[in-house]
XYZ file of C-alpha atoms in Angstrom:
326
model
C -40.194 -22.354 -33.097
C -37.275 -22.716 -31.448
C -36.355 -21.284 -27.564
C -34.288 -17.563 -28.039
C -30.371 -18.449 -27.259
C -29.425 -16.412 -24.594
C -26.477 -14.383 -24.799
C -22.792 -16.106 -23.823
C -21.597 -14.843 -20.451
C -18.233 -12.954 -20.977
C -14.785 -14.498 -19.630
C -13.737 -12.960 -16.397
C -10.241 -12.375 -16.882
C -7.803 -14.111 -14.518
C -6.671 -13.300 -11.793
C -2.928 -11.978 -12.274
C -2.390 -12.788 -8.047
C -4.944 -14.933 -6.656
C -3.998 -15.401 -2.582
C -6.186 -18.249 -1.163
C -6.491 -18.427 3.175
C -2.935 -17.306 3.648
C -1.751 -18.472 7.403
C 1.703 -17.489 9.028
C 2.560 -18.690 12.597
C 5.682 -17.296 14.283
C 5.751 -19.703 17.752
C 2.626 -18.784 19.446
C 1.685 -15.387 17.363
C -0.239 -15.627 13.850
C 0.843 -12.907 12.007
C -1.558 -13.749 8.846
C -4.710 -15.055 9.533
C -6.587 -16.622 6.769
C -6.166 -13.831 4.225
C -7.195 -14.285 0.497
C -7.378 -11.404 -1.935
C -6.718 -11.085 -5.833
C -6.009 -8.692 -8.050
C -7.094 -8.456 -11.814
C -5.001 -7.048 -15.049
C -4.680 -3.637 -14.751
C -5.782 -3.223 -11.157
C -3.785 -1.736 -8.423
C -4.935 -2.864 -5.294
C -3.655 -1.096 -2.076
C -2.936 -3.001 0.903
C -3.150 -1.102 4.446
C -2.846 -1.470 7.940
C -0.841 -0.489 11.024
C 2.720 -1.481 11.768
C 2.675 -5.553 12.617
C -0.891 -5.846 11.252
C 0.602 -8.766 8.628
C 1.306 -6.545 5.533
C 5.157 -7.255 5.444
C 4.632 -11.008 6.092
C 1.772 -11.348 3.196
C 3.841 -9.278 0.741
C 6.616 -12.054 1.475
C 4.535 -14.690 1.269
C 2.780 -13.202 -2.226
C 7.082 -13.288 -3.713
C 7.912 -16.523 -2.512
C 10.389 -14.922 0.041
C 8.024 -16.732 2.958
C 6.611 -20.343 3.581
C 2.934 -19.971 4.346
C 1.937 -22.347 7.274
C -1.147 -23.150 5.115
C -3.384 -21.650 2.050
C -1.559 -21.012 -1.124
C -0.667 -18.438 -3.692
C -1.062 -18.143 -7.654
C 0.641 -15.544 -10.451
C -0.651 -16.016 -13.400
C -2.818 -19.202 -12.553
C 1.141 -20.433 -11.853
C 1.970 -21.416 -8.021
C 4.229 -19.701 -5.872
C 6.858 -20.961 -3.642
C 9.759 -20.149 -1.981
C 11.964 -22.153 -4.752
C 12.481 -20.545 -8.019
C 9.967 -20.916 -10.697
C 8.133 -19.849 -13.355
C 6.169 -17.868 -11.470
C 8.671 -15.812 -9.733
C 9.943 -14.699 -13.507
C 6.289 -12.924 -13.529
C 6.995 -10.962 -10.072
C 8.625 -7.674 -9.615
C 9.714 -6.796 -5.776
C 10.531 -3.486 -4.779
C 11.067 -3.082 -1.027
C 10.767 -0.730 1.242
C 14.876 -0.098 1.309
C 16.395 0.735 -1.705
C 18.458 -2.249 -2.890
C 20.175 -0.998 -5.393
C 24.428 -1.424 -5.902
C 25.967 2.263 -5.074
C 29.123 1.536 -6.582
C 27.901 0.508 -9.849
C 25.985 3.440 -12.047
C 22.113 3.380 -12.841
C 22.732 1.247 -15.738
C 25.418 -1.218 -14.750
C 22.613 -1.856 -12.148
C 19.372 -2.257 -14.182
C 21.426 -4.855 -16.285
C 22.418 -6.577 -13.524
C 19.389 -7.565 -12.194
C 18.251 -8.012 -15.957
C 20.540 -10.987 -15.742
C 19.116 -12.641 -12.614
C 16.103 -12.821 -14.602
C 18.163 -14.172 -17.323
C 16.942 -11.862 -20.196
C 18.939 -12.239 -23.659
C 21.239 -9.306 -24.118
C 19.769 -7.472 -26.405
C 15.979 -8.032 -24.680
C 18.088 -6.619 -21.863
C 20.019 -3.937 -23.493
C 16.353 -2.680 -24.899
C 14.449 -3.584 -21.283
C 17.486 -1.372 -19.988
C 16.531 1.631 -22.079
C 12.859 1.048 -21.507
C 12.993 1.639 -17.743
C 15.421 4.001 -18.129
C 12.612 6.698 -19.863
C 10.059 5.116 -17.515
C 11.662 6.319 -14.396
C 13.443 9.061 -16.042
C 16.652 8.751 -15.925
C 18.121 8.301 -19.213
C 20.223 11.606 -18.488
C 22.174 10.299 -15.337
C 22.469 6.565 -16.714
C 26.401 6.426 -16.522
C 26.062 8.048 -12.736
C 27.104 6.093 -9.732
C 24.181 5.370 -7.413
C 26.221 6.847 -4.658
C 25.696 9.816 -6.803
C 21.808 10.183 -7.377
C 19.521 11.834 -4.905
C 17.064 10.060 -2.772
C 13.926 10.570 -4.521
C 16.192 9.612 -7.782
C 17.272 6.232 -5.819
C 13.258 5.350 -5.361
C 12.828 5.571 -8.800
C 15.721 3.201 -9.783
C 14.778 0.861 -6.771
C 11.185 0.837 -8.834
C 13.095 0.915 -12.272
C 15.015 -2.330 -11.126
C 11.894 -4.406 -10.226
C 10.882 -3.498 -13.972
C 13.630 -4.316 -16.094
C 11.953 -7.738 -16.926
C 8.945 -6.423 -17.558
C 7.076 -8.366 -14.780
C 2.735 -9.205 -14.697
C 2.471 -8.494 -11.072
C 4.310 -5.284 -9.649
C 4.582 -5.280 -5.881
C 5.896 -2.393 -4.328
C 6.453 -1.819 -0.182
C 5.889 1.991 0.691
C 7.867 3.654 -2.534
C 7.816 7.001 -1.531
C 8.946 6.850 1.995
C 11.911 9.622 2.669
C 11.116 11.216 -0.744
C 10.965 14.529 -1.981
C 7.404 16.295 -3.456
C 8.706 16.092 -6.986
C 9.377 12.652 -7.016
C 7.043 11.695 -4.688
C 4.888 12.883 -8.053
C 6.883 11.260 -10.637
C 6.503 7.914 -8.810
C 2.772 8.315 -8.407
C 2.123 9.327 -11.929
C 4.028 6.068 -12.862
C 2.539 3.521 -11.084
C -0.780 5.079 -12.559
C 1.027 4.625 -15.773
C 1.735 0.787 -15.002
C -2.155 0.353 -14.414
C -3.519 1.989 -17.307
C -0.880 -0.837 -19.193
C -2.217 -3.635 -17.698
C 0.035 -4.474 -15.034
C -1.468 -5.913 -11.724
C -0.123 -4.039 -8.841
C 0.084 -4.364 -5.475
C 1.001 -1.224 -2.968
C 1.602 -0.784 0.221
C 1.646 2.743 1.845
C 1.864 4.785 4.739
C -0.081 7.739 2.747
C -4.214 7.504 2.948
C -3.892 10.063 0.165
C -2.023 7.662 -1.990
C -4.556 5.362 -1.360
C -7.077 7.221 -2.620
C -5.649 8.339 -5.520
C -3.889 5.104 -6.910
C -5.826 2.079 -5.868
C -9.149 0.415 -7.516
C -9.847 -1.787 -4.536
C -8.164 -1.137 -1.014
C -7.513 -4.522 1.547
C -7.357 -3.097 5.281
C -5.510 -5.944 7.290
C -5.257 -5.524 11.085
C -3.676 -8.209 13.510
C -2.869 -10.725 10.567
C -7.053 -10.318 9.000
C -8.450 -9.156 5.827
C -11.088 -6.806 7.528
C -12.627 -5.213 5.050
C -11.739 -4.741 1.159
C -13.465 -2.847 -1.553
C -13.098 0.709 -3.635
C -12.001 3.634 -1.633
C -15.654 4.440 -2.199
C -17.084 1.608 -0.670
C -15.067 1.514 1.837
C -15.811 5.017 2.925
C -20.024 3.977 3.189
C -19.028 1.656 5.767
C -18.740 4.701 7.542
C -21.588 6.372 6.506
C -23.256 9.335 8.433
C -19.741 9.223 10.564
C -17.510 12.947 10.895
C -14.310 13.074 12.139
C -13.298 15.474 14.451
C -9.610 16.857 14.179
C -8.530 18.445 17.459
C -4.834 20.617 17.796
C -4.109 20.817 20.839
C -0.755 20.699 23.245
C -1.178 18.365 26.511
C -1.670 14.533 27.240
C -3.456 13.815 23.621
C -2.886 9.980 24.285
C -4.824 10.213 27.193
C -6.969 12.520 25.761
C -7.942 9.857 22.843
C -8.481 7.227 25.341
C -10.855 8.874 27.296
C -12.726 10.070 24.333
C -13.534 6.224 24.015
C -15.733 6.267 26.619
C -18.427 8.151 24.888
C -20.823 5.571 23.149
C -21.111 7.868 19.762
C -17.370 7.635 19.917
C -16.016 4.621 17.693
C -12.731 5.557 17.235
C -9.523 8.314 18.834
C -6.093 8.400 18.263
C -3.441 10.708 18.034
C -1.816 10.915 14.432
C 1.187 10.949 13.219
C 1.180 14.681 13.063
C 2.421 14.490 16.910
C -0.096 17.095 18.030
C -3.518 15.899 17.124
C -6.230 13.590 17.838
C -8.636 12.214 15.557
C -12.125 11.331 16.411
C -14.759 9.080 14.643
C -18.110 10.007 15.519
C -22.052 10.076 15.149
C -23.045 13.254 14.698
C -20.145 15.584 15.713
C -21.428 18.536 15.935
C -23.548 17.661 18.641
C -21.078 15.637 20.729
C -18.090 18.249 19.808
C -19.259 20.749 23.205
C -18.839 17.587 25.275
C -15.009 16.672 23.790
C -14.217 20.388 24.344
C -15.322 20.440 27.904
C -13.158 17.080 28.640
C -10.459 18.502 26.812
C -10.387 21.009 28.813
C -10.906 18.944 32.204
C -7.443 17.598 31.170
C -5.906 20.420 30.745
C -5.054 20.205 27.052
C -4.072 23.688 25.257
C -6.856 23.816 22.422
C -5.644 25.438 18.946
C -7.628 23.998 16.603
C -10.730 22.251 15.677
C -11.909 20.729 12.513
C -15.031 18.558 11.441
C -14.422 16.473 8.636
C -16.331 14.586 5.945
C -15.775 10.656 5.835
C -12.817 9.481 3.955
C -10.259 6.531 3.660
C -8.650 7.819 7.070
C -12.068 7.340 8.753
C -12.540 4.110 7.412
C -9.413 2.868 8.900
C -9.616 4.540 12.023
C -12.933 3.079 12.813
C -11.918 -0.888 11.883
C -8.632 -0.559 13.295
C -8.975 1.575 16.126
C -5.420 3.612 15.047
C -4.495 5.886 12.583
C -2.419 4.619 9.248
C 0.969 6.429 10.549
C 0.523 5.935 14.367
């Protein structure tokens, strides 16, 4: 009788971006400390921290704009570097500014920088048409950027890091500056690139983007990885944590940093809202009479307060000590 085969393990696919102990050095400050992530097909994978935590200086590193001091970086299984190569034909860039030509129209510009990828013409011609529906706008394709709205410059600034149909998709804060409608139409594409296979990696100044867009989140803070995983598993690192939202008009910097001092405290700091401080804590309802009465020792104005359940805020409040837009 002979012993029962067991079953063939199934492939994992590769990795589309596969960073290994990324290290950048600028004099005496490390900006990137050891970092490695990677990101499968069809993955978006959202990559967060405060300003100067080390997202800018990975994303560089990840397009070849960047030398790493040491670790390395694969597309495809391909290496990158900073010297053109195969791999950098699977990359797609779109930055933070809008890069785009204003004197030339929406499609003078998509074939453009069709050609630095050196697609055929009529590849090109039909990329060209591709993006335009994508990022829709086939009806204002003979426009002059200079022309276009904001929200309608995003979308070719996104459009033009498509137009050769690249594996991994990396995009720096897209929607900064943008209006609600396309704000919406961007979202609902990058979903779109996802559900397509694309790897892509995104960068954002909105938890709720987060949230909504990314299978695994990477939550960098002074140049290290410091925690990665689904929004979901992020947020039980957190577990049995509120935060407390208090509106109030005085000294809320101060306010936060006293607010520290309490050992069921483990985070405070005043968001981006300009007029409110966040506070991650054990059991707030207990500990929320004794941040009123300091409140009020400082003499803050109180308008509001609000207990929260644990999200993808908390989490990075609690590793980072900051909120996402402070």
């Amino acid at each position: 009788m002979t012993d029962p085969v067991e079953p063939a393990e199934q492939p994992r696919p590769q990795a589309v971006l596969d960073c290994a102990h990324l290290v950048r050095r600028f004099g005496e400050r490390t900006a990137v400390d050891d970092v490695s992530l990677t990101i499968a097909p069809g993955e978006t994978y959202g990559l967060l921290g405060p300003n100067g935590a080390g997202k800018t200086t990975t994303i560089r590193m990840v397009c070849g704009l960047l030398r790493p001091d040491a670790g390395t970086v694969h597309v495809a299984g391909r290496p990158v570097s900073t010297t053109a190569g195969p791999a950098k034909q699977l990359i797609g860039f779109v930055p933070q500014d809008v890069a785009l030509y204003p004197d030339l129209s929406v499609r003078e510009n998509l074939r453009f920088f069709g050609r630095l990828y050196r697609l055929p013409r009529r590849r090109l011609e039909r990329r060209v048409n591709e993006v335009l529906d994508l990022v829709d706008l086939g009806g204002r394709a003979g426009d002059r950027v200079d022309s276009l709205s904001g929200g309608m410059r995003r979308r070719l600034n996104i459009g033009a890091g498509l137009v050769h149909a690249p594996t991994l998709l990396v995009l720096d804060e897209p929607t900064v500056g943008v209006d609600p409608q396309s704000r919406h139409a961007i979202l609902e594409s990058v979903t779109r690139f996802g559900e397509e296979g694309m790897a892509v990696l995104y960068t954002t100044h909105y938890m709720e983007e987060a949230e909504r867009l990314c299978d695994r989140v990477g939550i960098i803070d002074r140049g290290r990885l410091v925690a990665e995983g689904s929004p979901r598993e992020l947020v039980s690192l957190v577990a049995e944590r509120d935060r407390v939202r208090l509106t109030a008009a005085g000294d809320l910097t101060a306010y936060a940093q006293a607010c520290r001092r309490f050992t069921r405290v483990e985070g405070a700091a005043r968001t981006g809202e300009g007029d409110v401080v966040e506070v991650v804590v054990k059991d707030a309802r207990s500990l929320l009479p004794d941040l009123l009465d300091l409140a009020r020792e400082q003499g803050l104005d109180i308008r509001s307060v609000e207990i929260d359940e644990p999200d993808l805020e908390t989490v990075f409040l609690h590793l980072t000590g900051t909120a996402l837009r402070e």
